[in-house]
Amino acid sequence: MNVDMQGITFAESKVYELVTDADALTVDSKIIIVAKDYDYALSTTQNGNNRGQAAVTKVDNKIENPGDGVQVLTVGEGYAEGTLSFSTGQQYLFAPGGGNYLRSTTTLNDNASWTVTIADGVATIKANRSAKNWMRYNSTSSIFSCYDSGQKDIVIYKLQGSGTVKENYLEVSTNAIEKSYDETTASFTVNSDLEWTVSSEDAIV
């Protein structure tokens, strides 16, 4: 039996992998935000003051082909230096304050700028404001929103192969250089994608 395969197209599988290092969140990364201990992700449903949830299936720290109800976000630079933005394509997620709110806006501002740290896979995502800025999962109300404390941990999954690759970069820590007691040695942190030759003078100023 012969089968004519002409005209048949196959959908490309999209695999999202758990992010364990915030440095992996570069410009144009495609991500989904997921409750750590629950099989729910932030959904495309924008309620008045929060986001709904959509079911996902986690397998070996990966989520394959999340459903249409799952909100895929594009990472960008935030309004404030050193922060990130999360775009739905038309709007940005933001924490307006005044309550435990997570809304969407067309304006990229401080409230739509987020700092992200990740430890043991858990993502701490906080808007660039002083209160009710911590994105969390509320398992009781089945929503994602922003709080001062409490609620449930969230994690980030990133689409494999997405995001801008930094080329030929050299990053030196902004922390103060620590000298030893006799002030003959000093240490600092350097991150780079190339091999660099390092030299130093005998005297440290």
Short mmCIF file of C-alpha atoms in Angstrom, two decimals:
data_model
loop_
_atom_site.label_atom_id
_atom_site.label_comp_id
_atom_site.label_asym_id
_atom_site.label_seq_id
_atom_site.Cartn_x
_atom_site.Cartn_y
_atom_site.Cartn_z
CA MET A 1 0.00 0.00 0.00
CA ASN A 2 1.35 3.39 -0.98
CA VAL A 3 0.57 6.51 1.06
CA ASP A 4 0.74 9.94 -0.58
CA MET A 5 2.41 12.26 1.97
CA GLN A 6 2.24 15.38 -0.20
CA GLY A 7 0.48 18.27 1.45
CA ILE A 8 0.93 16.84 4.94
CA THR A 9 2.74 19.07 7.41
CA PHE A 10 4.15 18.13 10.79
CA ALA A 11 4.04 20.53 13.74
CA GLU A 12 7.41 21.24 15.31
CA SER A 13 7.62 20.10 18.91
CA LYS A 14 8.27 22.95 21.32
CA VAL A 15 10.14 21.97 24.46
CA TYR A 16 10.46 24.28 27.43
CA GLU A 17 13.18 23.48 29.96
CA LEU A 18 13.41 24.48 33.64
CA VAL A 19 15.62 27.53 34.11
CA THR A 20 18.13 27.11 36.95
CA ASP A 21 20.26 30.19 36.27
CA ALA A 22 18.80 33.68 35.81
CA ASP A 23 21.58 34.47 33.29
CA ALA A 24 19.76 32.19 30.83
CA LEU A 25 16.97 34.78 30.62
CA THR A 26 18.32 36.87 27.77
CA VAL A 27 16.49 39.19 25.39
CA ASP A 28 13.99 37.32 23.17
CA SER A 29 13.86 34.27 25.42
CA LYS A 30 10.44 32.62 25.24
CA ILE A 31 9.31 31.52 28.69
CA ILE A 32 6.36 30.25 30.67
CA ILE A 33 5.86 30.86 34.38
CA VAL A 34 4.80 27.78 36.33
CA ALA A 35 3.80 26.91 39.88
CA LYS A 36 6.69 24.89 41.34
CA ASP A 37 4.69 22.17 43.09
CA TYR A 38 1.58 22.25 40.94
CA ASP A 39 0.89 21.38 37.30
CA TYR A 40 -0.31 24.87 36.40
CA ALA A 41 1.20 27.72 34.45
CA LEU A 42 0.30 31.38 34.15
CA SER A 43 -2.48 31.50 31.57
CA THR A 44 -3.53 33.80 28.77
CA THR A 45 -6.60 34.76 30.81
CA GLN A 46 -6.15 38.25 32.23
CA ASN A 47 -8.65 38.76 35.01
CA GLY A 48 -9.27 42.21 36.43
CA ASN A 49 -6.46 41.99 38.97
CA ASN A 50 -4.65 38.70 38.35
CA ARG A 51 -3.84 35.97 35.85
CA GLY A 52 -5.60 32.64 35.62
CA GLN A 53 -3.97 29.21 35.52
CA ALA A 54 -3.62 26.68 32.71
CA ALA A 55 -2.72 23.00 33.05
CA VAL A 56 0.74 21.76 32.00
CA THR A 57 2.55 18.43 32.13
CA LYS A 58 6.07 18.36 33.59
CA VAL A 59 8.41 15.53 32.63
CA ASP A 60 12.07 15.50 33.71
CA ASN A 61 12.19 19.29 34.18
CA LYS A 62 10.67 19.83 30.74
CA ILE A 63 7.29 20.86 29.40
CA GLU A 64 6.53 19.89 25.82
CA ASN A 65 3.99 21.69 23.66
CA PRO A 66 2.06 23.59 26.34
CA GLY A 67 -1.55 24.23 25.38
CA ASP A 68 -2.94 27.38 23.80
CA GLY A 69 -4.16 28.53 27.20
CA VAL A 70 -0.62 28.84 28.55
CA GLN A 71 0.84 32.35 28.27
CA VAL A 72 4.16 32.37 26.43
CA LEU A 73 6.12 35.48 27.40
CA THR A 74 8.99 37.14 25.58
CA VAL A 75 11.78 38.45 27.77
CA GLY A 76 13.04 41.95 27.07
CA GLU A 77 14.94 44.70 28.81
CA GLY A 78 13.01 46.46 31.53
CA TYR A 79 12.45 50.20 31.89
CA ALA A 80 14.82 50.29 34.86
CA GLU A 81 18.46 49.36 34.35
CA GLY A 82 19.25 45.77 35.20
CA THR A 83 15.63 44.62 35.05
CA LEU A 84 13.61 42.50 32.64
CA SER A 85 10.21 42.86 31.01
CA PHE A 86 7.73 40.11 30.18
CA SER A 87 5.76 40.76 27.01
CA THR A 88 2.63 38.93 25.82
CA GLY A 89 3.19 40.35 22.36
CA GLN A 90 0.86 43.31 22.82
CA GLN A 91 1.27 44.09 26.53
CA TYR A 92 3.61 43.75 29.49
CA LEU A 93 2.95 42.09 32.83
CA PHE A 94 3.09 44.64 35.64
CA ALA A 95 2.44 45.00 39.37
CA PRO A 96 0.46 48.23 39.89
CA GLY A 97 0.41 48.05 43.69
CA GLY A 98 -2.57 49.12 45.77
CA GLY A 99 -3.50 45.46 46.21
CA ASN A 100 -2.38 41.93 45.38
CA TYR A 101 -2.56 42.65 41.67
CA LEU A 102 -0.93 41.37 38.49
CA ARG A 103 -2.18 43.20 35.41
CA SER A 104 -1.20 43.90 31.81
CA THR A 105 -0.24 47.25 30.30
CA THR A 106 0.90 48.65 26.97
CA THR A 107 3.34 50.95 28.81
CA LEU A 108 6.81 49.76 29.78
CA ASN A 109 7.50 51.45 33.11
CA ASP A 110 9.03 50.69 36.52
CA ASN A 111 6.06 48.57 37.57
CA ALA A 112 6.51 46.47 34.43
CA SER A 113 10.23 45.99 35.14
CA TRP A 114 11.21 42.87 37.07
CA THR A 115 14.27 41.54 38.85
CA VAL A 116 14.74 37.78 38.70
CA THR A 117 16.88 35.58 40.90
CA ILE A 118 16.88 31.79 40.86
CA ALA A 119 18.00 29.45 43.64
CA ASP A 120 17.47 25.68 43.59
CA GLY A 121 15.22 26.19 40.59
CA VAL A 122 12.85 28.51 42.45
CA ALA A 123 12.40 31.87 40.72
CA THR A 124 12.00 35.03 42.77
CA ILE A 125 10.37 37.55 40.43
CA LYS A 126 9.83 41.03 41.85
CA ALA A 127 8.58 44.18 40.15
CA ASN A 128 10.63 47.36 40.52
CA ARG A 129 8.38 48.76 43.24
CA SER A 130 8.49 48.56 47.04
CA ALA A 131 5.31 46.65 47.97
CA LYS A 132 3.03 43.88 46.67
CA ASN A 133 5.59 43.23 43.98
CA TRP A 134 6.40 39.51 44.38
CA MET A 135 4.88 37.29 41.68
CA ARG A 136 3.50 34.12 43.25
CA TYR A 137 1.00 31.32 42.73
CA ASN A 138 -2.16 31.37 44.85
CA SER A 139 -3.30 27.75 45.02
CA THR A 140 -6.45 28.61 46.99
CA SER A 141 -7.76 31.02 44.37
CA SER A 142 -6.09 29.24 41.40
CA ILE A 143 -4.41 32.43 40.17
CA PHE A 144 -1.02 34.06 39.68
CA SER A 145 -0.65 37.50 41.24
CA CYS A 146 1.71 39.71 43.29
CA TYR A 147 2.08 39.74 47.06
CA ASP A 148 4.25 40.97 49.90
CA SER A 149 4.70 37.44 51.27
CA GLY A 150 3.17 33.99 51.45
CA GLN A 151 1.59 31.96 48.64
CA LYS A 152 3.46 29.35 46.56
CA ASP A 153 6.80 29.23 44.76
CA ILE A 154 7.03 29.64 41.02
CA VAL A 155 9.58 28.50 38.44
CA ILE A 156 10.44 29.48 34.89
CA TYR A 157 10.62 27.23 31.84
CA LYS A 158 12.38 28.50 28.72
CA LEU A 159 11.82 27.43 25.12
CA GLN A 160 14.93 25.59 23.97
CA GLY A 161 16.95 27.58 21.48
CA SER A 162 15.29 30.92 22.19
CA GLY A 163 16.99 34.05 23.47
CA THR A 164 19.83 36.24 22.27
CA VAL A 165 23.28 34.71 22.62
CA LYS A 166 25.83 37.18 23.94
CA GLU A 167 28.97 37.04 21.85
CA ASN A 168 32.46 38.11 22.82
CA TYR A 169 31.44 39.52 26.15
CA LEU A 170 33.51 40.30 29.21
CA GLU A 171 31.71 40.98 32.47
CA VAL A 172 33.52 42.00 35.63
CA SER A 173 31.66 41.97 38.93
CA THR A 174 30.57 45.34 40.26
CA ASN A 175 31.32 44.26 43.80
CA ALA A 176 34.16 46.00 45.54
CA ILE A 177 37.49 44.25 45.12
CA GLU A 178 38.40 42.47 48.32
CA LYS A 179 42.02 42.69 49.39
CA SER A 180 43.78 40.36 51.77
CA TYR A 181 44.98 41.57 55.17
CA ASP A 182 48.48 42.44 53.93
CA GLU A 183 47.00 44.05 50.78
CA THR A 184 49.21 42.02 48.46
CA THR A 185 46.38 40.16 46.73
CA ALA A 186 42.91 40.98 45.47
CA SER A 187 40.08 38.99 43.94
CA PHE A 188 37.10 39.69 41.70
CA THR A 189 34.77 37.76 39.41
CA VAL A 190 34.91 37.69 35.60
CA ASN A 191 32.45 36.02 33.24
CA SER A 192 33.28 35.62 29.55
CA ASP A 193 32.64 33.46 26.51
CA LEU A 194 36.29 33.75 25.38
CA GLU A 195 39.67 32.91 26.81
CA TRP A 196 41.38 36.05 28.09
CA THR A 197 44.98 36.68 29.10
CA VAL A 198 45.24 38.28 32.52
CA SER A 199 48.22 40.23 33.76
CA SER A 200 48.78 42.33 36.87
CA GLU A 201 51.30 44.76 38.27
CA ASP A 202 53.26 43.93 41.40
CA ALA A 203 51.69 46.79 43.30
CA ILE A 204 47.97 47.03 43.96
CA VAL A 205 46.60 50.55 44.16
#
